[in-house]
Structures are given as structure tokens and as C-alpha cells.
Amino acid sequence: MSATGSASAPRIAVIGGTPATLRKVRAAGFEIVWVYGPGDLDPAGLAHVAEAHLMDYREPAAVADLLETVHRSRPLVRVVSIIEDGLEPAAAATSRLGLPGNGLELVQVLQDKLAFRTVLAERGVDAVAARIGHTAADIRAFVTEHGPVVIKPRYGSGSLGVRFVEDLAAADEAGAWAAGFGLHSFLMEQFLSGTEISVETFSFAGQHVVLAFTAKEKLASFVEVGHTQPAPLEPDTARRVEELVFAMLDAVGLADGPAHTEVILTPEGPRLVESHSRRGGDRITDLVQQVYGIDTDALAFLWYAGRTGPVRPGEPACGASIRFLTAEPGVVDSVEGLAEVLADPAVVAAAVTVAPGDTVVPIAWSYDRCGLVLARGRDARDAAERAGALAARIAIRTSPAETGPPARTLATIAARPDRLVGAEPAAAASSVSSDEPASADEPVGVVK
């Protein structure tokens, strides 16, 4: 056998991922079957794998067909992915092959925000009013019944297409915006007022552990521009959040591996926003590693290999914070200050993702941000102040574009907009609610 595998090593299929991820998989003792998109392939990853299959891995049935053939040749012990687009394909193959891990039904419930609300309401965990809408009239009806509302795509992440509607006076404008943006179907959810945090967990055969609580800073567009650990929670609040999140994980059936759950701390207590069967994005795992010394990805592969038992975080070693960079919309003239920021001893990482000549657009989702600074501090407050001050030292100067920014729609922003909104209006039911059973026209957990 080559250095990338041995005849006795258990075989694991990894959907997507980077060479750094693959190194951790190999370190856990696996032989890797890598499934990746040809246009996105990093050739450096090939040094770590026994097999590589290039295909559009975002098609669950096609991935399951491929890995069924691979499994017949030499059996796999697991199929995993740590990226959003790979979760459903990995789950489809897991269910098809009868392997341990997150199956298709679980992953679809977490990716379908209506299904998530429906399952939780049915199981008495956290009933938040939610239903599908298509028009301003639907928004007006929901606001009349439940008060302020958040509308969003039924599927997706990164705060794309999320909008707050405060009252009836704002409903018509929100409906017109949704139509112009391409949200012919959207989820309407009762607005939860309060501070948002995320909860980073790991489940060990049904034993759930909180790895970290993450404080958030958000724009009015709901796009996150800052994360800090550890979040400043009183012990009783932390206990109540933990109990709620663990009840949710049990309700949806997530028993193995990482999860990232968003929670609002309302005056009445913690309420759930959504959850994902993966570790948090936005480099939240880097915060966990800095503050608690836990590499979430390495932990996952060691757990899947049977080489570790349950792990709990100790006391925080420091505080850590990420601040995302923003700039005035327009054409980038210059970028200054990055080298000086990178030289600061408090900085763990810093990057700018735009260069002179690039166009900065109004921030509609996470990928519109212009870079980040990740810094350590004595504690969470010190880290957040350092990250903010360091980010302010990076100057991204822009000039107005000669022509105004083009109209941005879901189709121009998202690679697969159909995957975010679900059914066309004629095929969808607009009255499905988390406090009512889903109709036959709007099946729970099925991606359309």
C-alpha cells in the first residue's frame, strides 16, 4: 500500500474538505476516500488520500450511488463531511449504506427550517410560530397574528435573504423586496428579541457536551461581524441554554459528532433559532481551540475511529475574538495596515479578501465581508477590544463606482438559489405552521 493507506486501516469517505482536514483524518488512523468537485480541487489534498473521486458532490443521490459502488469493492466504516454543502450527500450515503453517523432524515430536518420548527413543536421542545409565505398578504397575516416577524429562505446559511418586519406598515415593502430578490417562497418566523449566542456542542453516542458558548455581534441585516469566546453568561443562564440545546439534539436525533446551534436569550428565557449537524463556521472552531485547547475536527475523527472517549472543556485559557472587516461599497482603491496587524503578538490570524480594483458590495450575507482579524486576550472582553482595535487599523479605501451597483438577487448571489427557497408557489402550501401538522403539499424534511 502507499503512504496514504494500509490494508488494515478503516476506510472513511470524506465529502469536500481541505488538505488540513484530510491530515487530521489520516492522523486518526483512517484510509481516505475523497469526494470533491473538479473545479474546487486542491491538488495538495491528493497526497493524503487513497482514492479521489471528482464529481458534483452536492447531488446526494449521485454521491450515494458512487459510494455504494466503492463500498462494495472495499467497505467503508463512515461517510462524513464538515462543510454545509457536503452534509446532505454524506447523510444520503450514510443512510443508503447503513453506516453509523448522521442519516438523511436527521440532516434534512436540520437543513429545512420549517421541518426543524415543526419537529420541535411536535415534541414539546420550543414552539416558535413559523410558516411558509409567498406574498405581502402572507406577511401581513402573520404579523397580525404573531407580531414582528423575520422572513428568510427555507434553507441555507450565512444570513442570506434574512429580513426583519417590525409591523404591518413594513409588510408591503418586505413583500416587494422578497419578490424582487427572488424569494418566491420564504419562511416567516416569530421574531425573538434578545441577545444572540451560538452553542458549540459535541455528542458522544448520545452524551452531549458543550464545548463553548459564543457571543455574537450582528449588523441590522443579521450578518454576523464578530464572535467572541467565552460568551459572558451567568451560570443559571448557561444551564438553561444547555438544557434547551440538549433537549433539541435529543428531539431531532443527533447523537454523534459536532453541532452548532444558534440561541436567542429573550427576557422570557433562551429560545432556539436553528441548528446544524456540523461545527460552527466563521472560524469559530479556531476560537474553541484558542480558548479551550480543543480541535473540534480532530476530536471528531478520533471519536469516529474509536480512539477517544468523551471530552469536556476545562477552564478557559484566555479569551479569543474574531472581527470581520467591512468597507464602504464601491471600487477598492487601496488596502493598508494588514502587515502591521499581522505583526501584533495578540493576532492569531488576519486576512483581507479584497484588493485594489475589486468591488465592495452592500453586505447581504457573510461572503460580502472583506476579511477578518482573530485575536487573543486575557479574557473575552480584552480579546474583543483587541480584535476591534486591530480591525480598525486595516484601512480598505473605496471610491464610488462609475455606475451604481447592479441589482442583486438570490440568483446572482447564490450558486443554487433553487435549493434555498424550496417549492414554487403553485406547489407549496402557505399555511403550514410549527403549531400545525405539515400538509401533504409541504412535506417535512424533504428538500425540493
PDB file of N, CA, C and O in Angstrom, residues 114-163:
ATOM      1  N   LEU A 114     -38.342  24.957   8.295  1.00  0.00           N
ATOM      2  CA  LEU A 114     -39.730  24.669   8.651  1.00  0.00           C
ATOM      3  C   LEU A 114     -39.837  23.319   9.334  1.00  0.00           C
ATOM      4  O   LEU A 114     -40.523  23.163  10.343  1.00  0.00           O
ATOM      5  N   ALA A 115     -39.157  22.316   8.795  1.00  0.00           N
ATOM      6  CA  ALA A 115     -39.170  20.988   9.404  1.00  0.00           C
ATOM      7  C   ALA A 115     -38.614  21.046  10.820  1.00  0.00           C
ATOM      8  O   ALA A 115     -39.134  20.394  11.737  1.00  0.00           O
ATOM      9  N   PHE A 116     -37.552  21.806  11.013  1.00  0.00           N
ATOM     10  CA  PHE A 116     -36.949  21.955  12.336  1.00  0.00           C
ATOM     11  C   PHE A 116     -37.972  22.497  13.326  1.00  0.00           C
ATOM     12  O   PHE A 116     -38.160  21.937  14.422  1.00  0.00           O
ATOM     13  N   ARG A 117     -38.652  23.582  12.949  1.00  0.00           N
ATOM     14  CA  ARG A 117     -39.661  24.158  13.843  1.00  0.00           C
ATOM     15  C   ARG A 117     -40.803  23.169  14.098  1.00  0.00           C
ATOM     16  O   ARG A 117     -41.324  23.052  15.219  1.00  0.00           O
ATOM     17  N   THR A 118     -41.209  22.442  13.061  1.00  0.00           N
ATOM     18  CA  THR A 118     -42.325  21.513  13.191  1.00  0.00           C
ATOM     19  C   THR A 118     -41.979  20.376  14.143  1.00  0.00           C
ATOM     20  O   THR A 118     -42.759  20.031  15.041  1.00  0.00           O
ATOM     21  N   VAL A 119     -40.805  19.791  13.976  1.00  0.00           N
ATOM     22  CA  VAL A 119     -40.385  18.683  14.836  1.00  0.00           C
ATOM     23  C   VAL A 119     -40.288  19.130  16.292  1.00  0.00           C
ATOM     24  O   VAL A 119     -40.749  18.442  17.208  1.00  0.00           O
ATOM     25  N   LEU A 120     -39.704  20.294  16.530  1.00  0.00           N
ATOM     26  CA  LEU A 120     -39.562  20.763  17.906  1.00  0.00           C
ATOM     27  C   LEU A 120     -40.921  21.023  18.548  1.00  0.00           C
ATOM     28  O   LEU A 120     -41.141  20.684  19.712  1.00  0.00           O
ATOM     29  N   ALA A 121     -41.835  21.633  17.788  1.00  0.00           N
ATOM     30  CA  ALA A 121     -43.162  21.906  18.330  1.00  0.00           C
ATOM     31  C   ALA A 121     -43.890  20.606  18.640  1.00  0.00           C
ATOM     32  O   ALA A 121     -44.539  20.471  19.687  1.00  0.00           O
ATOM     33  N   GLU A 122     -43.796  19.624  17.747  1.00  0.00           N
ATOM     34  CA  GLU A 122     -44.458  18.344  17.967  1.00  0.00           C
ATOM     35  C   GLU A 122     -43.917  17.622  19.196  1.00  0.00           C
ATOM     36  O   GLU A 122     -44.648  16.890  19.858  1.00  0.00           O
ATOM     37  N   ARG A 123     -42.642  17.847  19.509  1.00  0.00           N
ATOM     38  CA  ARG A 123     -42.010  17.137  20.625  1.00  0.00           C
ATOM     39  C   ARG A 123     -41.883  17.995  21.872  1.00  0.00           C
ATOM     40  O   ARG A 123     -41.218  17.622  22.836  1.00  0.00           O
ATOM     41  N   GLY A 124     -42.543  19.150  21.849  1.00  0.00           N
ATOM     42  CA  GLY A 124     -42.651  19.978  23.038  1.00  0.00           C
ATOM     43  C   GLY A 124     -41.361  20.599  23.510  1.00  0.00           C
ATOM     44  O   GLY A 124     -41.187  20.856  24.706  1.00  0.00           O
ATOM     45  N   VAL A 125     -40.464  20.900  22.592  1.00  0.00           N
ATOM     46  CA  VAL A 125     -39.166  21.441  22.981  1.00  0.00           C
ATOM     47  C   VAL A 125     -39.169  22.965  22.976  1.00  0.00           C
ATOM     48  O   VAL A 125     -38.776  23.591  23.951  1.00  0.00           O
ATOM     49  N   ASP A 126     -39.598  23.592  21.886  1.00  0.00           N
ATOM     50  CA  ASP A 126     -39.534  25.051  21.795  1.00  0.00           C
ATOM     51  C   ASP A 126     -40.444  25.498  20.661  1.00  0.00           C
ATOM     52  O   ASP A 126     -40.010  25.567  19.518  1.00  0.00           O
ATOM     53  N   ALA A 127     -41.684  25.797  20.974  1.00  0.00           N
ATOM     54  CA  ALA A 127     -42.661  26.125  19.932  1.00  0.00           C
ATOM     55  C   ALA A 127     -42.563  27.602  19.559  1.00  0.00           C
ATOM     56  O   ALA A 127     -43.005  28.477  20.302  1.00  0.00           O
ATOM     57  N   VAL A 128     -41.963  27.874  18.402  1.00  0.00           N
ATOM     58  CA  VAL A 128     -41.891  29.230  17.844  1.00  0.00           C
ATOM     59  C   VAL A 128     -42.755  29.241  16.592  1.00  0.00           C
ATOM     60  O   VAL A 128     -42.594  28.389  15.711  1.00  0.00           O
ATOM     61  N   ALA A 129     -43.681  30.176  16.497  1.00  0.00           N
ATOM     62  CA  ALA A 129     -44.589  30.224  15.349  1.00  0.00           C
ATOM     63  C   ALA A 129     -43.799  30.412  14.059  1.00  0.00           C
ATOM     64  O   ALA A 129     -42.924  31.276  13.965  1.00  0.00           O
ATOM     65  N   ALA A 130     -44.113  29.600  13.055  1.00  0.00           N
ATOM     66  CA  ALA A 130     -43.413  29.678  11.772  1.00  0.00           C
ATOM     67  C   ALA A 130     -44.260  29.040  10.699  1.00  0.00           C
ATOM     68  O   ALA A 130     -44.896  28.004  10.933  1.00  0.00           O
ATOM     69  N   ARG A 131     -44.289  29.658   9.522  1.00  0.00           N
ATOM     70  CA  ARG A 131     -44.956  29.046   8.383  1.00  0.00           C
ATOM     71  C   ARG A 131     -44.429  29.654   7.087  1.00  0.00           C
ATOM     72  O   ARG A 131     -43.767  30.684   7.095  1.00  0.00           O
ATOM     73  N   ILE A 132     -44.753  29.009   5.988  1.00  0.00           N
ATOM     74  CA  ILE A 132     -44.298  29.446   4.684  1.00  0.00           C
ATOM     75  C   ILE A 132     -45.185  30.586   4.183  1.00  0.00           C
ATOM     76  O   ILE A 132     -46.408  30.578   4.353  1.00  0.00           O
ATOM     77  N   GLY A 133     -44.551  31.585   3.563  1.00  0.00           N
ATOM     78  CA  GLY A 133     -45.278  32.662   2.927  1.00  0.00           C
ATOM     79  C   GLY A 133     -44.752  32.902   1.522  1.00  0.00           C
ATOM     80  O   GLY A 133     -43.666  32.441   1.164  1.00  0.00           O
ATOM     81  N   HIS A 134     -45.544  33.621   0.728  1.00  0.00           N
ATOM     82  CA  HIS A 134     -45.164  33.931  -0.651  1.00  0.00           C
ATOM     83  C   HIS A 134     -45.357  35.406  -1.007  1.00  0.00           C
ATOM     84  O   HIS A 134     -44.747  35.892  -1.950  1.00  0.00           O
ATOM     85  N   THR A 135     -46.208  36.103  -0.269  1.00  0.00           N
ATOM     86  CA  THR A 135     -46.608  37.457  -0.658  1.00  0.00           C
ATOM     87  C   THR A 135     -46.652  38.384   0.549  1.00  0.00           C
ATOM     88  O   THR A 135     -46.581  37.946   1.704  1.00  0.00           O
ATOM     89  N   ALA A 136     -46.825  39.681   0.250  1.00  0.00           N
ATOM     90  CA  ALA A 136     -47.001  40.658   1.320  1.00  0.00           C
ATOM     91  C   ALA A 136     -48.248  40.350   2.141  1.00  0.00           C
ATOM     92  O   ALA A 136     -48.272  40.583   3.359  1.00  0.00           O
ATOM     93  N   ALA A 137     -49.291  39.827   1.505  1.00  0.00           N
ATOM     94  CA  ALA A 137     -50.508  39.476   2.248  1.00  0.00           C
ATOM     95  C   ALA A 137     -50.212  38.402   3.287  1.00  0.00           C
ATOM     96  O   ALA A 137     -50.749  38.448   4.404  1.00  0.00           O
ATOM     97  N   ASP A 138     -49.365  37.438   2.934  1.00  0.00           N
ATOM     98  CA  ASP A 138     -48.988  36.409   3.902  1.00  0.00           C
ATOM     99  C   ASP A 138     -48.241  37.026   5.076  1.00  0.00           C
ATOM    100  O   ASP A 138     -48.448  36.643   6.240  1.00  0.00           O
ATOM    101  N   ILE A 139     -47.358  37.981   4.784  1.00  0.00           N
ATOM    102  CA  ILE A 139     -46.602  38.635   5.854  1.00  0.00           C
ATOM    103  C   ILE A 139     -47.547  39.419   6.755  1.00  0.00           C
ATOM    104  O   ILE A 139     -47.443  39.365   7.993  1.00  0.00           O
ATOM    105  N   ARG A 140     -48.498  40.147   6.149  1.00  0.00           N
ATOM    106  CA  ARG A 140     -49.451  40.917   6.957  1.00  0.00           C
ATOM    107  C   ARG A 140     -50.249  40.003   7.870  1.00  0.00           C
ATOM    108  O   ARG A 140     -50.455  40.314   9.051  1.00  0.00           O
ATOM    109  N   ALA A 141     -50.686  38.871   7.364  1.00  0.00           N
ATOM    110  CA  ALA A 141     -51.473  37.940   8.176  1.00  0.00           C
ATOM    111  C   ALA A 141     -50.647  37.408   9.341  1.00  0.00           C
ATOM    112  O   ALA A 141     -51.145  37.276  10.467  1.00  0.00           O
ATOM    113  N   PHE A 142     -49.376  37.115   9.077  1.00  0.00           N
ATOM    114  CA  PHE A 142     -48.528  36.571  10.134  1.00  0.00           C
ATOM    115  C   PHE A 142     -48.247  37.632  11.189  1.00  0.00           C
ATOM    116  O   PHE A 142     -48.285  37.352  12.398  1.00  0.00           O
ATOM    117  N   VAL A 143     -47.955  38.867  10.765  1.00  0.00           N
ATOM    118  CA  VAL A 143     -47.697  39.951  11.713  1.00  0.00           C
ATOM    119  C   VAL A 143     -48.938  40.217  12.561  1.00  0.00           C
ATOM    120  O   VAL A 143     -48.840  40.446  13.784  1.00  0.00           O
ATOM    121  N   THR A 144     -50.113  40.192  11.949  1.00  0.00           N
ATOM    122  CA  THR A 144     -51.354  40.402  12.699  1.00  0.00           C
ATOM    123  C   THR A 144     -51.513  39.356  13.792  1.00  0.00           C
ATOM    124  O   THR A 144     -51.958  39.649  14.901  1.00  0.00           O
ATOM    125  N   GLU A 145     -51.121  38.125  13.496  1.00  0.00           N
ATOM    126  CA  GLU A 145     -51.306  37.027  14.440  1.00  0.00           C
ATOM    127  C   GLU A 145     -50.193  36.947  15.479  1.00  0.00           C
ATOM    128  O   GLU A 145     -50.451  36.655  16.650  1.00  0.00           O
ATOM    129  N   HIS A 146     -48.945  37.239  15.070  1.00  0.00           N
ATOM    130  CA  HIS A 146     -47.811  36.942  15.956  1.00  0.00           C
ATOM    131  C   HIS A 146     -46.934  38.148  16.276  1.00  0.00           C
ATOM    132  O   HIS A 146     -45.988  38.015  17.055  1.00  0.00           O
ATOM    133  N   GLY A 147     -47.173  39.310  15.671  1.00  0.00           N
ATOM    134  CA  GLY A 147     -46.315  40.451  15.920  1.00  0.00           C
ATOM    135  C   GLY A 147     -45.118  40.468  14.977  1.00  0.00           C
ATOM    136  O   GLY A 147     -45.175  39.888  13.887  1.00  0.00           O
ATOM    137  N   PRO A 148     -44.040  41.137  15.346  1.00  0.00           N
ATOM    138  CA  PRO A 148     -42.876  41.254  14.459  1.00  0.00           C
ATOM    139  C   PRO A 148     -42.401  39.891  13.951  1.00  0.00           C
ATOM    140  O   PRO A 148     -42.473  38.878  14.658  1.00  0.00           O
ATOM    141  N   VAL A 149     -41.895  39.904  12.723  1.00  0.00           N
ATOM    142  CA  VAL A 149     -41.568  38.645  12.054  1.00  0.00           C
ATOM    143  C   VAL A 149     -40.201  38.764  11.387  1.00  0.00           C
ATOM    144  O   VAL A 149     -39.774  39.858  11.002  1.00  0.00           O
ATOM    145  N   VAL A 150     -39.531  37.644  11.265  1.00  0.00           N
ATOM    146  CA  VAL A 150     -38.325  37.537  10.448  1.00  0.00           C
ATOM    147  C   VAL A 150     -38.675  36.650   9.257  1.00  0.00           C
ATOM    148  O   VAL A 150     -39.246  35.571   9.426  1.00  0.00           O
ATOM    149  N   ILE A 151     -38.363  37.121   8.044  1.00  0.00           N
ATOM    150  CA  ILE A 151     -38.538  36.269   6.873  1.00  0.00           C
ATOM    151  C   ILE A 151     -37.153  35.857   6.367  1.00  0.00           C
ATOM    152  O   ILE A 151     -36.190  36.612   6.463  1.00  0.00           O
ATOM    153  N   LYS A 152     -37.072  34.642   5.852  1.00  0.00           N
ATOM    154  CA  LYS A 152     -35.781  34.091   5.439  1.00  0.00           C
ATOM    155  C   LYS A 152     -36.015  32.951   4.465  1.00  0.00           C
ATOM    156  O   LYS A 152     -37.123  32.382   4.412  1.00  0.00           O
ATOM    157  N   PRO A 153     -34.994  32.555   3.691  1.00  0.00           N
ATOM    158  CA  PRO A 153     -35.130  31.348   2.881  1.00  0.00           C
ATOM    159  C   PRO A 153     -35.380  30.132   3.766  1.00  0.00           C
ATOM    160  O   PRO A 153     -34.903  30.072   4.906  1.00  0.00           O
ATOM    161  N   ARG A 154     -36.098  29.180   3.214  1.00  0.00           N
ATOM    162  CA  ARG A 154     -36.400  27.979   3.990  1.00  0.00           C
ATOM    163  C   ARG A 154     -35.140  27.164   4.264  1.00  0.00           C
ATOM    164  O   ARG A 154     -35.044  26.466   5.269  1.00  0.00           O
ATOM    165  N   TYR A 155     -34.177  27.242   3.363  1.00  0.00           N
ATOM    166  CA  TYR A 155     -32.915  26.522   3.510  1.00  0.00           C
ATOM    167  C   TYR A 155     -31.776  27.537   3.429  1.00  0.00           C
ATOM    168  O   TYR A 155     -31.969  28.662   2.995  1.00  0.00           O
ATOM    169  N   GLY A 156     -30.575  27.122   3.802  1.00  0.00           N
ATOM    170  CA  GLY A 156     -29.417  27.980   3.603  1.00  0.00           C
ATOM    171  C   GLY A 156     -28.814  28.471   4.899  1.00  0.00           C
ATOM    172  O   GLY A 156     -29.302  28.199   6.001  1.00  0.00           O
ATOM    173  N   SER A 157     -27.702  29.227   4.765  1.00  0.00           N
ATOM    174  CA  SER A 157     -26.967  29.734   5.909  1.00  0.00           C
ATOM    175  C   SER A 157     -26.298  31.041   5.500  1.00  0.00           C
ATOM    176  O   SER A 157     -26.473  31.532   4.393  1.00  0.00           O
ATOM    177  N   GLY A 158     -25.514  31.613   6.424  1.00  0.00           N
ATOM    178  CA  GLY A 158     -24.793  32.837   6.123  1.00  0.00           C
ATOM    179  C   GLY A 158     -25.641  34.093   6.159  1.00  0.00           C
ATOM    180  O   GLY A 158     -25.215  35.144   5.660  1.00  0.00           O
ATOM    181  N   SER A 159     -26.865  34.012   6.724  1.00  0.00           N
ATOM    182  CA  SER A 159     -27.782  35.155   6.838  1.00  0.00           C
ATOM    183  C   SER A 159     -28.251  35.691   5.493  1.00  0.00           C
ATOM    184  O   SER A 159     -28.726  36.832   5.399  1.00  0.00           O
ATOM    185  N   LEU A 160     -28.146  34.890   4.442  1.00  0.00           N
ATOM    186  CA  LEU A 160     -28.586  35.337   3.126  1.00  0.00           C
ATOM    187  C   LEU A 160     -30.108  35.409   3.063  1.00  0.00           C
ATOM    188  O   LEU A 160     -30.805  34.448   3.375  1.00  0.00           O
ATOM    189  N   GLY A 161     -30.615  36.573   2.652  1.00  0.00           N
ATOM    190  CA  GLY A 161     -32.049  36.728   2.450  1.00  0.00           C
ATOM    191  C   GLY A 161     -32.864  36.829   3.726  1.00  0.00           C
ATOM    192  O   GLY A 161     -34.066  36.581   3.707  1.00  0.00           O
ATOM    193  N   VAL A 162     -32.241  37.238   4.832  1.00  0.00           N
ATOM    194  CA  VAL A 162     -32.950  37.367   6.106  1.00  0.00           C
ATOM    195  C   VAL A 162     -33.373  38.824   6.285  1.00  0.00           C
ATOM    196  O   VAL A 162     -32.579  39.743   6.072  1.00  0.00           O
ATOM    197  N   ARG A 163     -34.621  39.034   6.688  1.00  0.00           N
ATOM    198  CA  ARG A 163     -35.138  40.412   6.800  1.00  0.00           C
ATOM    199  C   ARG A 163     -36.122  40.502   7.962  1.00  0.00           C
ATOM    200  O   ARG A 163     -36.939  39.609   8.173  1.00  0.00           O
TER     201      ARG A 163
END
